[in-house]
Amino acid sequence: MTGETRVESHVKSHKVITLQSLSRACSDCRLQDLCLPIGISREDIDRLDSIVNRRRPLQRGTTLYDQGQHFDALYAVRSGSIKSFTRDDDGTEQINAFYLPGEILGLDAINANSHPGAAVALETTSVCELPFDRLHVLAQHVEGLQHQLLRIMSREINADERFMRVLANRNAEARLAGFLLNLSARYSIRGYSSTEFNLSMSRNDIGNYLGLAMETVSRLFTRFQQDGLIEAHRKAIRILQREALTGLADGSTPTDRINHGHGPT
Amino acid sequence: MTGETRVESHVKSHKVITLQSLSRACSDCRLQDLCLPIGISREDIDRLDSIVNRRRPLQRGTTLYDQGQHFDALYAVRSGSIKSFTRDDDGTEQINAFYLPGEILGLDAINANSHPGAAVALETTSVCELPFDRLHVLAQHVEGLQHQLLRIMSREINADERFMRVLANRNAEARLAGFLLNLSARYSIRGYSSTEFNLSMSRNDIGNYLGLAMETVSRLFTRFQQDGLIEAHRKAIRILQREALTGLADGSTPTDRINHGHGPT
DNA sequence: CGATTACTTGAGCTACATCAACCGTGGTGG
DNA sequence: CCACCACGGTTGATGTAGCTCAAGTAATCG
């Protein structure tokens, strides 16, 4: 049950349409209320449309952009998924984020006009390329687009802050539970099942992202499964007890770092 | 040697000017190349100026905005410092960031039109208030301002990603060393000493921010001092061996989570 | 079908959290 | 002006979550 298959079946029930044509225009895009066009008039969507390039699908493992590469475009994931990561001087990789359909990546490159990290497809993935200079000019004219751009960046900052909170405060089981619930929610918004999905990333990637050793991740998957919280067979995940997972994710403050008397000092 | 004193003495050496008048206009602001006006014409700076409100200084411990509060403005720190933090359901606080002069906060509120966290002054602090609706309209007309806004948000995303990398990969000593160097660099850019500064935040705050127990932070300060890397007396910090600190901060990968063969999976 | 890669499981060790006692300092009231 | 208190910080002792090393198993790919 890959993303692509689901897209087709989902859409076919309404009208016969190929995945190809489906994705030809923003105005027809199933993801448009997750992507840039929110709150933009039909007419302006067409203008946005005219600057968007649809790229041929990336094969699994293909680099969308490299670390240090000059920045010229943002990318919206149309289908598939992408990991974005930074390589340190010593070669250590750190994954910053996973991007799912409807999500936009490259925002961290605007500042220095170059990509601080690389982006690689985790599976067969197609993206829309949004040339930044043209987007920028368009946003000058289209009020809603400017706002939407700012909102999307703000949302990213939000997500990062939330995740920092997780890394600073939560133990391994809370991190993994939170990760699964987060994926579940993001799939759900996109019309996929919220209880059954495929992890496109490896255990290694998950551990790297969550700041855990791969072994720890593996053990936790096993334990969650033994406890009947999930069913996991390699990449295939089924969430059985959402409530229990939620409890793990934000309950049981492990490190109770409360700031007694919330003065500044 | 507080921030404020330094500002006055620094400026007085050029022309006699009070802190009050110094901060009356963006065009005169010593911080303008850190703040919004970069790459904006003199004329446009005046337009920006006209929408900025200067607030009376916040006393230490004063709340600039509260968690959940409606979002109407961004804030630029003029002098002093601010901590921004989120309170969880269970009352646990997590500090997201510390803001120094020239830095802009509130960016995470654009998305949902409400502040996901609170902001509190760590010492006597003055800020410029930038009403977002007016800023937004102005950015529509001033090309450079829109770009600058996007750049600033991108920079924040960058910083968050870097910090996530620290939280996920670095041990306690690397975190604290990195924290001190980061403050040092930020003070340096602002014209303050890069080797000698005051921590406006408590050990508790530092620990909370870095995902460490306060006791660990305290022990590390002691050790760094014993090893001759820094001199620390309560809030006053002097950096003695920058190189050694740098080594600690990014050397000695503690958890060598290298992604062998950087395919996707 | 063999080999490479992804994942799992086990055993032991260490970095850091936790709990607890103590110290220094700055502020307050007598 | 001093004594005391409260609070921020320091230091010590101990427990444990999760990392590391290591060996084995299952899936995938040529």
XYZ file of C-alpha atoms (C1' of nucleotides) in Angstrom:
590
model
C 0.000 0.000 0.000
C 2.198 2.777 -1.232
C 1.270 6.414 -1.382
C 0.932 6.369 -5.123
C -1.491 3.494 -5.270
C -3.723 5.133 -2.743
C -3.759 8.377 -4.645
C -5.007 6.716 -7.764
C -7.693 4.651 -6.168
C -8.869 7.584 -4.127
C -9.215 9.811 -7.124
C -10.600 7.251 -9.530
C -13.691 6.938 -7.429
C -14.611 10.446 -8.495
C -13.542 10.747 -12.056
C -11.201 8.908 -14.288
C -7.977 10.749 -14.193
C -4.375 9.671 -14.375
C -1.765 10.484 -11.793
C -0.012 12.327 -14.567
C -2.735 14.781 -15.397
C -3.785 14.993 -11.791
C -0.627 16.762 -10.906
C -0.333 19.071 -13.827
C -1.780 22.153 -12.208
C -1.982 23.632 -8.740
C -5.657 24.280 -9.304
C -6.282 20.561 -9.692
C -3.882 19.477 -7.004
C -5.336 17.359 -4.285
C -2.785 18.889 -1.921
C -3.546 22.497 -2.602
C -4.943 23.222 0.808
C -1.751 22.002 2.400
C 0.550 23.761 0.022
C 1.035 27.354 -1.012
C -2.274 28.215 -2.679
C -4.273 28.619 0.529
C -6.317 31.781 0.561
C -5.396 32.717 -2.965
C -7.882 33.456 -5.691
C -8.406 31.112 -8.606
C -6.832 33.645 -10.899
C -3.753 34.009 -8.719
C -3.409 30.273 -8.437
C -3.068 30.229 -12.185
C -0.288 32.771 -11.953
C 1.400 30.627 -9.335
C 0.860 27.678 -11.603
C 2.726 29.342 -14.394
C 5.944 29.542 -12.448
C 5.866 26.023 -11.011
C 7.980 23.366 -12.653
C 6.979 19.748 -12.330
C 10.038 17.590 -12.240
C 10.218 13.984 -13.331
C 9.948 11.652 -10.322
C 13.065 11.133 -8.244
C 14.167 7.602 -7.679
C 14.771 6.420 -4.162
C 18.159 7.683 -3.038
C 18.294 10.539 -5.541
C 19.552 13.849 -4.263
C 17.150 16.743 -4.795
C 19.735 19.267 -3.685
C 23.073 18.953 -1.990
C 24.497 20.578 1.069
C 26.077 23.902 0.172
C 24.358 24.017 -3.204
C 23.194 27.388 -4.445
C 19.591 28.092 -3.566
C 17.226 28.837 -6.385
C 14.004 27.087 -5.566
C 11.735 25.778 -2.889
C 10.200 22.366 -3.424
C 6.774 21.011 -2.591
C 6.479 17.267 -2.233
C 3.769 15.935 -4.517
C 4.105 12.270 -3.643
C 6.651 10.128 -1.860
C 8.893 11.431 0.878
C 12.193 13.167 1.394
C 14.715 13.376 4.180
C 16.684 16.501 4.785
C 19.950 16.249 6.653
C 23.213 17.990 7.378
C 26.644 16.489 7.285
C 29.115 17.740 9.865
C 32.811 18.244 9.219
C 33.499 14.881 10.771
C 31.053 13.202 8.411
C 28.345 12.715 10.994
C 24.940 13.022 9.454
C 22.001 14.516 11.260
C 18.530 14.336 9.809
C 16.572 17.533 10.324
C 13.236 16.535 8.956
C 11.198 14.168 6.853
C 8.912 15.740 4.276
C 5.611 14.221 3.182
C 3.257 15.166 0.327
C 2.037 18.743 0.574
C 5.022 19.872 2.612
C 7.557 22.409 1.456
C 11.275 22.140 1.833
C 14.217 24.401 1.219
C 13.023 27.184 3.498
C 16.228 27.080 5.490
C 18.195 28.081 2.399
C 16.631 31.502 1.903
C 18.817 33.092 4.516
C 22.244 32.439 3.086
C 21.174 31.704 -0.480
C 22.575 28.235 -0.172
C 21.280 24.971 1.202
C 22.610 24.259 4.692
C 21.707 20.606 4.248
C 20.979 18.051 1.565
C 17.657 16.527 0.558
C 17.328 12.949 -0.635
C 14.283 10.978 -1.762
C 13.384 8.099 0.551
C 11.270 6.410 -2.097
C 10.086 7.281 -5.589
C 9.089 10.872 -5.107
C 7.830 13.720 -7.220
C 8.134 17.361 -6.352
C 7.025 20.730 -7.645
C 9.843 23.184 -8.085
C 9.068 26.751 -7.074
C 11.786 29.083 -8.404
C 12.318 31.477 -5.560
C 13.023 34.667 -7.470
C 9.797 34.334 -9.407
C 7.871 33.290 -6.317
C 9.287 36.289 -4.574
C 8.170 38.691 -7.254
C 4.763 37.055 -7.422
C 4.361 37.382 -3.663
C 4.980 41.083 -4.085
C 1.774 41.303 -6.074
C -0.364 38.654 -4.495
C -1.155 39.628 -0.940
C -2.305 36.175 0.065
C 0.792 34.507 -1.259
C 3.144 36.601 0.821
C 1.142 35.834 3.906
C 1.009 32.161 3.060
C 4.766 32.055 2.627
C 5.287 33.686 5.996
C 2.768 31.347 7.579
C 4.495 28.296 6.194
C 7.834 29.434 7.495
C 6.293 30.231 10.841
C 4.774 26.775 10.933
C 8.184 25.279 10.305
C 9.642 27.278 13.187
C 6.796 26.017 15.338
C 7.445 22.430 14.420
C 11.145 22.829 15.108
C 10.456 24.314 18.518
C 8.103 21.504 19.394
C 10.702 19.020 18.351
C 13.405 20.741 20.358
C 11.133 20.346 23.352
C 10.899 16.638 22.662
C 14.641 16.222 22.294
C 15.351 18.165 25.459
C 12.726 16.594 27.687
C 11.436 13.279 26.520
C 12.852 9.820 26.956
C 13.248 7.268 24.209
C 9.775 5.736 24.374
C 8.082 9.146 24.398
C 10.125 10.193 21.388
C 9.229 7.169 19.333
C 5.579 7.230 20.359
C 5.446 10.913 19.454
C 7.138 10.251 16.148
C 4.611 7.594 15.168
C 1.681 9.778 16.196
C 3.129 12.699 14.299
C 3.433 10.648 11.126
C -0.037 9.279 11.681
C -1.491 12.774 11.970
C 0.340 14.017 8.919
C -0.826 11.065 6.829
C -4.329 11.518 8.115
C -4.486 15.143 6.984
C -3.473 13.996 3.539
C -6.333 11.552 3.347
C -4.322 8.439 4.044
C -5.099 6.079 6.856
C -4.055 7.361 10.251
C -3.675 3.873 11.671
C -1.875 2.068 8.938
C 1.062 3.359 6.985
C 4.525 2.584 5.731
C 7.659 4.048 7.168
C 9.686 5.145 4.221
C 12.763 5.654 6.381
C 15.028 3.068 7.975
C 15.393 2.357 11.696
C 18.763 4.019 11.404
C 17.144 7.182 10.045
C 14.524 7.182 12.760
C 17.160 6.813 15.437
C 19.298 9.499 13.902
C 16.356 11.874 13.683
C 15.171 11.183 17.222
C 18.619 11.304 18.776
C 18.554 7.608 19.682
C 20.678 4.622 18.807
C 19.201 2.425 16.132
C 19.204 -0.472 18.591
C 17.050 1.501 20.987
C 14.542 2.196 18.250
C 14.440 -1.442 17.322
C 13.929 -2.557 20.922
C 11.131 -0.048 21.351
C 9.349 -1.262 18.234
C 9.532 -4.738 19.674
C 8.233 -3.610 23.049
C 5.413 -1.496 21.655
C 4.362 -4.505 19.657
C 4.568 -6.866 22.637
C 2.449 -4.421 24.617
C -0.110 -4.416 21.838
C 0.284 -0.733 21.051
C 1.264 -1.234 17.463
C 1.750 -3.908 14.918
C 5.022 -3.554 13.101
C 6.441 -5.697 10.398
C 9.503 -4.005 8.984
C 8.253 -0.828 7.333
C 4.570 -1.571 7.727
C 3.054 0.010 10.818
C -0.409 -0.322 12.243
C -1.417 1.696 15.251
C -3.579 -0.345 17.598
C -3.848 1.773 20.729
C -3.590 5.410 19.901
C -4.532 6.534 23.398
C -1.809 4.519 25.031
C 0.738 5.895 22.592
C -0.428 9.411 23.295
C 0.023 8.739 26.975
C 3.566 7.609 26.410
C 4.313 10.525 24.132
C 3.449 13.334 26.481
C 2.854 11.692 29.804
C 5.238 10.667 32.509
C 7.590 13.631 32.513
C 10.900 11.827 32.768
C 13.057 14.818 33.518
C 10.929 17.121 35.589
C 12.683 20.306 34.783
C 10.054 22.682 36.076
C 11.090 26.265 36.471
C 9.861 26.980 39.961
C 8.587 30.545 40.173
C 8.687 31.571 36.587
C 10.565 34.748 37.090
C 13.253 35.391 34.573
C 16.391 34.588 36.463
C 29.292 45.832 32.964
C 25.745 45.482 31.752
C 24.625 45.814 28.192
C 23.137 49.221 28.767
C 26.222 50.760 30.277
C 28.283 49.575 27.388
C 25.919 51.038 24.881
C 26.146 54.462 26.414
C 29.883 54.527 26.842
C 30.390 53.173 23.375
C 28.266 55.831 21.800
C 29.351 58.712 23.976
C 32.830 58.372 22.619
C 31.515 59.561 19.290
C 28.920 62.140 20.082
C 26.937 63.032 23.119
C 23.660 61.249 22.818
C 21.333 59.697 25.330
C 20.136 56.160 25.234
C 16.686 57.606 24.847
C 17.272 59.531 21.662
C 19.590 56.846 20.360
C 16.744 54.484 20.034
C 14.151 56.799 18.669
C 14.533 55.881 15.024
C 15.525 52.850 13.023
C 17.757 55.049 10.917
C 19.830 55.931 13.954
C 19.733 52.485 15.478
C 23.073 50.957 16.175
C 21.473 47.571 15.564
C 20.007 48.277 12.184
C 22.239 45.922 10.304
C 21.124 43.084 12.519
C 17.482 43.953 12.434
C 14.952 44.425 9.674
C 16.326 47.395 7.734
C 19.057 45.525 5.872
C 19.050 46.274 2.190
C 16.327 48.866 2.452
C 16.619 52.398 1.203
C 16.843 55.345 3.566
C 13.418 56.426 2.478
C 11.895 53.035 3.126
C 13.552 52.842 6.518
C 11.646 55.973 7.401
C 8.433 54.297 6.370
C 9.329 51.332 8.524
C 10.159 53.740 11.287
C 6.719 55.206 11.187
C 5.068 51.931 12.090
C 7.453 50.926 14.871
C 6.402 51.506 18.455
C 9.049 51.911 21.108
C 7.814 50.507 24.350
C 8.924 51.613 27.788
C 11.587 49.276 29.139
C 10.422 45.983 30.605
C 11.544 45.188 34.098
C 13.212 41.888 34.755
C 10.557 39.217 34.970
C 7.976 41.153 32.986
C 5.995 39.223 30.412
C 6.180 40.657 26.904
C 3.511 38.294 25.660
C 1.890 35.241 27.110
C 1.408 31.772 25.766
C -1.792 31.599 23.736
C -2.044 35.359 23.474
C -3.343 36.803 20.227
C -0.564 37.705 17.838
C -0.421 41.267 16.636
C 3.235 42.200 16.579
C 6.774 41.032 16.212
C 9.337 42.428 18.613
C 12.940 43.443 18.112
C 15.139 43.491 21.191
C 16.803 46.882 21.563
C 18.695 46.188 24.768
C 18.598 43.542 27.453
C 17.493 39.981 26.819
C 14.398 37.847 26.670
C 13.642 34.186 27.115
C 10.915 32.523 25.144
C 9.402 29.330 26.499
C 6.426 27.020 26.296
C 4.527 25.553 29.164
C 3.211 22.030 28.699
C -0.107 20.790 30.023
C 1.657 19.329 33.000
C 3.266 22.656 33.806
C 6.703 21.731 32.553
C 8.444 24.686 31.029
C 10.743 24.414 28.089
C 12.813 27.357 26.952
C 12.986 27.634 23.178
C 15.378 30.510 22.808
C 17.114 33.471 24.349
C 16.930 36.731 22.418
C 19.664 39.357 22.477
C 19.714 42.918 21.110
C 19.042 43.072 17.394
C 17.140 39.793 17.374
C 13.499 39.424 16.485
C 10.980 37.328 18.329
C 7.392 36.322 17.788
C 7.992 34.730 14.387
C 6.501 31.459 15.561
C 3.161 33.162 16.120
C 2.468 34.136 12.513
C 1.219 30.710 11.605
C -1.693 30.357 14.002
C -2.119 34.026 14.812
C -1.379 33.315 18.443
C 1.784 32.923 20.458
C 2.685 29.268 21.034
C 4.925 30.325 23.906
C 5.498 33.172 26.323
C 8.285 35.745 26.344
C 9.724 37.169 29.559
C 12.471 39.730 30.121
C 15.564 38.312 31.798
C 16.780 41.772 32.818
C 15.718 45.327 32.151
C 14.949 45.153 28.470
C 13.590 47.428 25.813
C 11.986 46.317 22.610
C 10.631 47.754 19.405
C 7.133 46.631 18.609
C 6.448 45.901 14.938
C 2.691 45.630 14.354
C 2.393 42.735 11.974
C -0.534 43.888 9.860
C 1.212 47.135 9.051
C 4.542 45.420 8.544
C 2.818 43.031 6.224
C 1.309 45.779 4.121
C 4.576 47.648 4.051
C 6.411 44.525 2.906
C 3.980 44.383 0.025
C 5.379 47.649 -1.252
C 8.989 47.451 -0.179
C 10.714 44.677 -2.044
C 13.693 44.564 0.278
C 11.565 44.320 3.365
C 9.713 41.251 2.212
C 12.956 39.554 1.394
C 14.453 40.586 4.708
C 11.473 39.170 6.574
C 11.810 35.874 4.761
C 15.531 35.837 5.384
C 15.076 36.406 9.083
C 12.585 33.596 9.337
C 14.873 31.355 7.338
C 17.712 32.223 9.676
C 15.582 31.218 12.637
C 14.806 27.874 10.998
C 18.512 27.445 10.435
C 19.338 28.146 14.040
C 16.662 25.746 15.217
C 18.001 23.006 12.970
C 21.508 23.533 14.219
C 20.273 23.364 17.754
C 18.297 20.199 17.095
C 21.527 18.686 15.854
C 23.185 19.631 19.123
C 20.400 18.187 21.236
C 20.326 14.965 19.265
C 24.058 14.365 19.041
C 26.133 16.179 21.596
C 26.911 15.327 25.172
C 26.636 17.712 28.102
C 30.049 19.325 27.818
C 29.700 19.894 24.089
C 26.309 21.495 24.650
C 27.532 23.902 27.271
C 30.715 24.743 25.388
C 28.632 25.382 22.292
C 26.205 27.502 24.234
C 28.949 29.737 25.587
C 30.562 30.103 22.175
C 27.214 30.903 20.625
C 26.565 33.662 23.145
C 30.092 34.910 22.682
C 29.629 35.144 18.924
C 26.302 36.873 19.223
C 27.670 39.422 21.669
C 30.655 39.955 19.456
C 28.521 40.807 16.423
C 26.784 43.411 18.530
C 30.031 45.103 19.400
C 30.340 43.724 22.894
C 33.321 41.761 24.083
C 33.414 38.217 22.803
C 35.445 36.992 25.759
C 33.743 38.644 28.654
C 30.030 38.858 29.226
C 27.237 38.352 31.683
C 24.797 35.501 31.541
C 21.419 37.043 32.057
C 19.837 33.652 32.580
C 20.089 31.323 35.566
C 21.814 27.952 35.648
C 18.357 26.485 35.772
C 17.418 28.260 32.543
C 20.611 27.142 30.858
C 19.983 23.560 31.880
C 16.393 23.727 30.777
C 17.375 25.166 27.411
C 20.170 22.670 26.824
C 18.188 19.662 27.995
C 20.441 19.121 31.006
C 19.912 19.069 34.746
C 20.901 22.253 36.500
C 23.399 20.263 38.562
C 25.130 19.068 35.424
C 25.464 22.622 34.184
C 26.896 23.712 37.500
C 29.411 20.882 37.585
C 30.494 21.687 34.056
C 31.055 25.341 34.882
C 33.235 24.198 37.737
C 35.148 21.794 35.547
C 35.639 24.229 32.677
C 36.998 26.659 35.215
C 39.310 24.113 36.803
C 40.593 23.226 33.364
C 41.305 26.887 32.724
C 38.875 27.155 29.813
C 36.774 29.876 31.363
C 36.571 32.036 34.404
C 33.111 32.058 35.905
C 31.881 33.900 38.920
C 28.130 33.625 39.138
C 26.796 35.385 36.069
C 30.093 36.836 34.959
C 31.862 34.765 32.328
C 35.266 35.197 30.799
C 36.393 32.911 28.010
C 40.061 32.013 28.383
C 40.624 29.275 25.833
C 38.283 29.636 22.919
C 40.017 26.957 20.880
C 39.673 24.349 23.562
C 36.000 25.180 23.961
C 35.500 24.903 20.224
C 37.116 21.512 20.349
C 34.729 20.377 23.042
C 31.752 21.845 21.251
C 32.091 20.007 17.988
C 34.800 17.462 18.534
C 34.674 14.019 20.054
C 31.486 12.722 18.479
C 29.951 11.038 21.477
C 27.273 9.113 19.686
C 28.678 8.190 16.337
C 25.483 7.903 14.475
C 26.915 7.922 10.986
C 24.613 6.865 8.208
C 26.747 4.373 6.407
C 26.127 4.545 2.682
C 23.903 7.561 2.437
C 21.222 5.972 0.387
C 17.794 6.873 1.547
C 16.659 3.898 3.492
C 21.601 -18.752 -4.594
C 25.044 -16.299 -2.489
C 26.031 -11.953 -0.534
C 25.016 -7.665 1.137
C 22.178 -4.823 3.857
C 18.587 -4.010 7.345
C 17.072 -5.290 11.547
C 16.961 -7.755 16.079
C 18.586 -9.310 20.425
C 21.868 -9.672 24.299
C 25.387 -8.109 27.862
C 27.853 -4.665 29.999
C 29.198 0.184 30.872
C 28.823 5.092 31.321
C 26.973 9.650 31.209
C 23.823 11.993 33.289
C 19.535 12.447 36.211
C 17.976 12.305 40.736
C 17.980 13.011 45.565
C 19.970 15.370 49.241
C 22.818 18.260 51.899
C 25.273 22.342 52.041
C 27.123 27.186 50.896
C 27.201 32.174 49.516
C 24.893 36.274 48.630
C 21.728 39.764 48.429
C 17.627 41.571 50.440
C 14.647 42.652 54.405
C 13.156 43.882 58.705
C 14.169 44.677 63.382
C 23.893 48.013 60.913
C 23.361 43.462 61.787
C 20.865 38.958 61.727
C 18.315 36.178 59.282
C 16.017 34.242 55.467
C 15.285 32.816 50.850
C 17.062 31.705 46.769
C 20.511 30.497 43.402
C 24.215 27.785 43.088
C 27.589 23.992 44.359
C 28.956 19.425 45.611
C 28.372 14.487 46.760
C 26.340 9.763 46.401
C 23.650 6.673 43.915
C 20.600 4.666 40.286
C 19.382 3.871 35.599
C 18.261 4.853 30.687
C 20.181 4.213 26.833
C 24.752 3.771 24.264
C 28.275 0.577 22.732
C 30.013 -3.595 21.244
C 28.937 -7.976 19.498
C 26.693 -11.721 17.411
C 22.863 -13.528 15.106
C 18.633 -13.465 11.827
C 15.752 -11.921 8.087
C 14.980 -9.579 3.897
C 16.651 -7.917 -0.553
C 19.356 -7.706 -4.615
C 22.291 -9.043 -8.162
